[in-house]
Coordinates of C-alpha atoms and ligand atoms in Angstrom, one line a residue:
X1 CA 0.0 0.0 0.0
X2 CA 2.7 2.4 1.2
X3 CA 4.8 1.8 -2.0
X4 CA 1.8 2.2 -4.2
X5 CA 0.7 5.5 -2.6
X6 CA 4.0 6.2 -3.0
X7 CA 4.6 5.6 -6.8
X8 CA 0.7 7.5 -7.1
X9 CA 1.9 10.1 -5.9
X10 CA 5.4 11.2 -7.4
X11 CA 3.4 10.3 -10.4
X12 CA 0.8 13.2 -10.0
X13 CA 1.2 16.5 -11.7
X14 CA -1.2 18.9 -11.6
X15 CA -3.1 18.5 -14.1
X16 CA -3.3 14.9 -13.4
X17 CA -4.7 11.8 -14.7
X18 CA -8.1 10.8 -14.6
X19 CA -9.2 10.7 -11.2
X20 CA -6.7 12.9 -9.8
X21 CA -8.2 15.7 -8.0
X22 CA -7.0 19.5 -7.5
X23 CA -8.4 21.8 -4.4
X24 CA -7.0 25.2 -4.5
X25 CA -8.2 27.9 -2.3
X26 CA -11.6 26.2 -2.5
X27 CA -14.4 28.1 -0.3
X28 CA -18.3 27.9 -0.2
X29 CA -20.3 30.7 1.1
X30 CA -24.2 30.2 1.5
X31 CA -26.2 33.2 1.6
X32 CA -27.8 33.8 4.6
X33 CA -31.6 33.1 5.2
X34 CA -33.9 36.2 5.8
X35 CA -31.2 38.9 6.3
X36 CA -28.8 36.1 8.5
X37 CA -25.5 36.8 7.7
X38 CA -23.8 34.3 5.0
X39 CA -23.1 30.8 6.1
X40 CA -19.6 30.0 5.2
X41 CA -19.2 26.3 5.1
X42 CA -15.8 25.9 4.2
X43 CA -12.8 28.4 3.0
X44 CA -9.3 28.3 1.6
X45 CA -9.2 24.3 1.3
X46 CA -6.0 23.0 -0.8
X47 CA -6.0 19.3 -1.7
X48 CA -4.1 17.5 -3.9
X49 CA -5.3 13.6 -4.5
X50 CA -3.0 11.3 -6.9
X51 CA -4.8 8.7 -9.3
X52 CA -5.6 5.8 -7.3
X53 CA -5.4 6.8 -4.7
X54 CA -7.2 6.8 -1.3
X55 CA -7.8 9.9 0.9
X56 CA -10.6 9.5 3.4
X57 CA -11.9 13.0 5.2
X58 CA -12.9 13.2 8.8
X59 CA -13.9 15.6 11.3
X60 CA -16.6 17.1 13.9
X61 CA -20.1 17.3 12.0
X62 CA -20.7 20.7 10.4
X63 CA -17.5 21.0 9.4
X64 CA -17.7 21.1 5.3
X65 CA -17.1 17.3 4.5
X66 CA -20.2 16.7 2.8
X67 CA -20.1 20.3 1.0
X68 CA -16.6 19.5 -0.2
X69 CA -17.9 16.0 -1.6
X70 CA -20.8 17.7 -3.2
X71 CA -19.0 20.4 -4.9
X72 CA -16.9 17.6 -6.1
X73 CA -19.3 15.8 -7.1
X74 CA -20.8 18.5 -8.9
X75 CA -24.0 19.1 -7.1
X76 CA -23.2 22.7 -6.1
X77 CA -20.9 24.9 -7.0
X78 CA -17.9 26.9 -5.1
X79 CA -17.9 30.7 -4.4
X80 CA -13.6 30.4 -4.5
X81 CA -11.0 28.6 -5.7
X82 CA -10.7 26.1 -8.4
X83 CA -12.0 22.7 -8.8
X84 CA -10.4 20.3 -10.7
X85 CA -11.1 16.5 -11.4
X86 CA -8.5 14.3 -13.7
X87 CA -7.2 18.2 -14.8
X88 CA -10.8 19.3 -16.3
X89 CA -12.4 22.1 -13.9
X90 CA -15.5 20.5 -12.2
X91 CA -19.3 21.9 -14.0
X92 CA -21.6 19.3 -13.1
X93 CA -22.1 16.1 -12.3
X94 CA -20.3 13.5 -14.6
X95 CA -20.2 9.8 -14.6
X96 CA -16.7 9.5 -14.3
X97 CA -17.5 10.9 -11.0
X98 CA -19.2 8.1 -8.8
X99 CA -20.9 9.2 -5.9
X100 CA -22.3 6.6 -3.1
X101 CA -24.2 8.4 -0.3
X102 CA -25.3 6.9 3.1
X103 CA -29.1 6.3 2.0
X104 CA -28.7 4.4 -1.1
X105 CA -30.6 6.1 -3.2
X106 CA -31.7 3.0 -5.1
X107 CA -35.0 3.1 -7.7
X108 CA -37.3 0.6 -5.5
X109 CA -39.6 -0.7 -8.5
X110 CA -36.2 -1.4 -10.6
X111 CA -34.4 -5.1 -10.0
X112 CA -31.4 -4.9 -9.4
X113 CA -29.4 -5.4 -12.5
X114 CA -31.3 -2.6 -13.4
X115 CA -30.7 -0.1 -10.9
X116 CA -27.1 -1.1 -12.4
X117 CA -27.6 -0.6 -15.9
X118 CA -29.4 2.5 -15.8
X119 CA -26.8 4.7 -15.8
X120 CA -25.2 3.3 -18.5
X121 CA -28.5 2.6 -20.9
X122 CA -29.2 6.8 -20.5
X123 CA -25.6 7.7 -21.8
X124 CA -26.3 5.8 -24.5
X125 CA -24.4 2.3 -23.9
X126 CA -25.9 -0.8 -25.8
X127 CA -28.3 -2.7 -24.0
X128 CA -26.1 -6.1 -24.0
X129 CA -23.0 -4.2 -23.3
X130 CA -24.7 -2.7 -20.4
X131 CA -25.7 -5.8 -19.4
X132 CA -22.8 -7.6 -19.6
X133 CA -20.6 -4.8 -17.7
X134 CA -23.0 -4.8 -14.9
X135 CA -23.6 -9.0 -14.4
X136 CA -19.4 -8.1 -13.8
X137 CA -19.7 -5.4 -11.5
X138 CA -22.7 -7.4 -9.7
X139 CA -20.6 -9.9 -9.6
X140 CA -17.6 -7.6 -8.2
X141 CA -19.7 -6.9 -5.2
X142 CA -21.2 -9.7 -4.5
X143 CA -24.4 -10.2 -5.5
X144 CA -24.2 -12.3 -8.3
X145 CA -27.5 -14.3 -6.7
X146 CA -29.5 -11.3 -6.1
X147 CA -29.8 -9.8 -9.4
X148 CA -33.6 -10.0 -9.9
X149 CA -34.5 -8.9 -6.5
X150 CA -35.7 -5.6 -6.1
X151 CA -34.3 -2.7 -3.1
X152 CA -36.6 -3.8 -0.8
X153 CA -36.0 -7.4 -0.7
X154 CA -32.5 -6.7 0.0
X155 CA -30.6 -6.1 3.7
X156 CA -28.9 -2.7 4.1
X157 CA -25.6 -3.7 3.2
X158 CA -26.6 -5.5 0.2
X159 CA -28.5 -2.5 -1.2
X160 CA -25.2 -0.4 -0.4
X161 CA -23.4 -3.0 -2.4
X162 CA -26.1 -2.7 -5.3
X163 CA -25.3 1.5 -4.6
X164 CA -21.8 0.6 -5.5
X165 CA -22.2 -1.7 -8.0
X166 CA -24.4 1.1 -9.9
X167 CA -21.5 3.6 -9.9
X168 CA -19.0 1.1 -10.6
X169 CA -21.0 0.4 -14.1
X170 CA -19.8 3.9 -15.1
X171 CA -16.2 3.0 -14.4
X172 CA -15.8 5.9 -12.9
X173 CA -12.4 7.6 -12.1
X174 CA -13.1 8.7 -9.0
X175 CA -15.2 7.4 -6.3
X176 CA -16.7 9.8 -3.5
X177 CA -18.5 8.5 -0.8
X178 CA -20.1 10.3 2.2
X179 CA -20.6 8.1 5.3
X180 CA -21.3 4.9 2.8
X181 CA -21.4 2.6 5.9
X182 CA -22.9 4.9 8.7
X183 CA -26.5 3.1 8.6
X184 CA -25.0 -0.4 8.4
X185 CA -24.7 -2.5 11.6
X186 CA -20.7 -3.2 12.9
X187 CA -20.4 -6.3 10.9
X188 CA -21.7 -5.8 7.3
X189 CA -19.9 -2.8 8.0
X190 CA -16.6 -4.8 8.6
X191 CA -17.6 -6.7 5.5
X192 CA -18.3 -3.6 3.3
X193 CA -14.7 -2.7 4.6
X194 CA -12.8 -5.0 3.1
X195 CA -15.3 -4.9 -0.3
X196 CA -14.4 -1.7 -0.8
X197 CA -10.6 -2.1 0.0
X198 CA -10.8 -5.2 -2.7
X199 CA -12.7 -2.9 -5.1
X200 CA -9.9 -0.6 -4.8
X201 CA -7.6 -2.3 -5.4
X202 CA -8.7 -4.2 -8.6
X203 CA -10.2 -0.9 -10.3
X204 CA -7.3 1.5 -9.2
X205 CA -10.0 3.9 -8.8
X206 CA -9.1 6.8 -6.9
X207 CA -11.7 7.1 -3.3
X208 CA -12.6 9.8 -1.5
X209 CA -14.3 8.8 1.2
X210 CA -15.8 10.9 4.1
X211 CA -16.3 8.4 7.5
X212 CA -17.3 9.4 11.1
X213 CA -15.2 6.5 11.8
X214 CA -11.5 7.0 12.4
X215 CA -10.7 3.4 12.6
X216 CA -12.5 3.5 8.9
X217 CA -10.2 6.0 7.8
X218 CA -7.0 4.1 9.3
X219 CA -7.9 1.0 7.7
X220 CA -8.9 1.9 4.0
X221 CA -6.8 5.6 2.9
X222 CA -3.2 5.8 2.3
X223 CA -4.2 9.7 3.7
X224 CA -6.7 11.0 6.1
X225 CA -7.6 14.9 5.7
X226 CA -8.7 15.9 9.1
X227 CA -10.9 19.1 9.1
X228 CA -12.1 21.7 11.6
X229 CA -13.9 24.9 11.9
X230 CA -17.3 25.2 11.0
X231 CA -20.3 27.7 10.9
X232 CA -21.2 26.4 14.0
X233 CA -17.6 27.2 15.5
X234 CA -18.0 31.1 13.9
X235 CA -15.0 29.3 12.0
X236 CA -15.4 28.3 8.3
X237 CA -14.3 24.5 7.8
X238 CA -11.0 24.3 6.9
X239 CA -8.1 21.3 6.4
X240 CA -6.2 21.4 9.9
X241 CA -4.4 18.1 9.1
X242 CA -3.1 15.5 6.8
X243 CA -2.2 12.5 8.2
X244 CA -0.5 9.5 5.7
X245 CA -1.2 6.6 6.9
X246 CA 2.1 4.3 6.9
X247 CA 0.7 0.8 8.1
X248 CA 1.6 -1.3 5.3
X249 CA -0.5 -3.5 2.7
X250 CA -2.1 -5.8 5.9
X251 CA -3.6 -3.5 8.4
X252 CA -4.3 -4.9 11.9
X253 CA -6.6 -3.2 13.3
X254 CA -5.7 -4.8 17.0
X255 CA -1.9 -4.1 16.1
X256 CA 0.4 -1.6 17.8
X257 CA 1.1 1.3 15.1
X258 CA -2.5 1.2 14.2
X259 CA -3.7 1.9 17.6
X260 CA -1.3 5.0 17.8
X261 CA -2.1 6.3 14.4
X262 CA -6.4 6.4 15.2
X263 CA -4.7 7.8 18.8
X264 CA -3.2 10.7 16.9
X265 CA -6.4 11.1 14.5
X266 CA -8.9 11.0 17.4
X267 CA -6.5 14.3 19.4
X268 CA -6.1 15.5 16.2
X269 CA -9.9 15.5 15.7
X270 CA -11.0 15.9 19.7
X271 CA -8.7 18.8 19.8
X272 CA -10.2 20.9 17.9
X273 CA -13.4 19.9 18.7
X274 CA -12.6 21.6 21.4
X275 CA -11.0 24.9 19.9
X276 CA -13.5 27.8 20.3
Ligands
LIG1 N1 -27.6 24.4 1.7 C1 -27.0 25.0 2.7 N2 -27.4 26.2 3.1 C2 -26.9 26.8 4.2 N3 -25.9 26.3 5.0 C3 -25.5 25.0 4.6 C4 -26.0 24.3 3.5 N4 -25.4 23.1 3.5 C5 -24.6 23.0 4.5 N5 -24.6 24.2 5.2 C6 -23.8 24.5 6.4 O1 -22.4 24.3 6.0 C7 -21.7 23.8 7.1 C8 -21.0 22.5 6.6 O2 -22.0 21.5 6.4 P1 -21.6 20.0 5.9 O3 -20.8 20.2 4.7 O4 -22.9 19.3 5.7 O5 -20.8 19.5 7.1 P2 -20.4 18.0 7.5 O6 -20.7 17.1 6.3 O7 -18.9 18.0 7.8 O8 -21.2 17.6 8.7 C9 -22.7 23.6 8.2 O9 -22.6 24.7 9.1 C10 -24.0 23.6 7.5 O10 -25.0 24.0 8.4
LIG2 MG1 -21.9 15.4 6.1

């Protein structure tokens, strides 16, 4: 893992390969409701993430993950800086772009398979190409048995694996996810761990992946961005750390060096929590 983040990221140039993204003096302001001042979510954020590879954010709630993610993602735009996915300035939403939320956001009258191929049969892609691609990436997660059942007859985790599989379709070149596995119970959370480290791995896809969870972040990213501030602190949300996370390929998550690294995450997180 270490040598691979490694290799990404004296690859990386600026304007990067696909999936490499650019944050440079990135801020969002919302304008303030009924003559409130302005909210200003986050401000002067500068991120630099190499192709493949696997940066998860964390930090107190209010603090401009999920508005980072979404600008990304192109849902909304940024009042500063500049945006940049795989060296292209972000403008909207884009399939290379997938984005896996904590509610799934599944269609419940569509089967599974597809849920998977829609994506793919709106830009255009041939209905047995589609179809092939995603019996692949249905079978990449998983649910190779499972492909006729509709949302509802599935558990949570399967219908977050169904989520992932319907992103994965697009092949996209970047991955964000915003608290994927927060509705999941401990153990199909475990499991959807070690999925999405596999998925990783195979697709070379780079993740950005926003988790309450520090042991989360310690396990999966080769880098965890820790962020502060807030509207809520009178502080905009802002990048107060970067951590790399030097535990190897085989990450024990009982072992010695990872129990000081989430230490360090959790006082580098606590701490300023507890900044006014
Ligand atoms: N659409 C919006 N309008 C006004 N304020 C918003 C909007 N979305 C988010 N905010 C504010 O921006 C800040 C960051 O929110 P968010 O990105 O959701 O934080 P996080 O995901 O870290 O919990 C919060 O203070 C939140 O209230
Ligand atoms: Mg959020």
């Amino acid at each position: 893992m270490r040598s691979r983040a490694r290799s990404a990221l004296t690859r990386v140039t600026r304007h990067a390969q696909a999936g490499g993204v650019v944050l440079d003096g990135v801020g969002k302001r919302y304008p303030g409701r009924r003559g409130e001042p302005d909210v200003e979510a986050v401000a002067d954020v500068d991120l630099e993430v190499a192709p493949g590879e696997f940066v998860a954010v964390v930090g107190a709630s209010g603090c401009g993950k999920s508005t980072l993610l979404r600008i990304l993602a192109g849902f909304e735009s940024q009042t500063s800086g500049v945006v940049e996915v795989g060296g292209r300035p972000v403008t909207g939403p884009g399939s290379e772009r997938g984005v896996v939320f904590q509610d799934y956001g599944l269609f419940p009258w569509l089967t599974v398979r597809e849920n998977v191929t829609f994506g793919p049969r709106q830009r255009g892609v041939p209905r047995q190409t589609a179809r092939r691609h995603a019996l692949e990436v249905i079978e990449t997660v998983g649910l190779s048995r499972f492909t006729d059942r509709f949302p509802g007859e599935l558990s949570g985790g399967m219908q977050q694996r169904v989520a992932i599989a319907r992103v994965l379709a697009n092949d996209p070149a970047l991955l964000l996810m915003d608290e994927p596995f927060g509705a999941l119970d401990a153990l199909t959370r475990t499991q959807m761990q070690h999925e999405l480290r596999r998925i990783h791995r195979e697709t070379g896809t780079t993740v950005l992946l926003v988790t309450h969870s520090l042991e989360e972040a310690c396990y999966l990213a080769d880098r965890v961005v820790v962020m502060s501030g807030g509207a809520s602190h009178g502080v905009p949300g802002h990048v107060s750390q970067v951590v790399t996370v030097d535990l190897g390929d085989e990450r024990d998550v009982n072992g010695e060096s990872f129990n000081a690294l989430e230490r360090r995450l959790v006082a580098a997180v606590h701490g300023e929590e507890s900044a006014p």
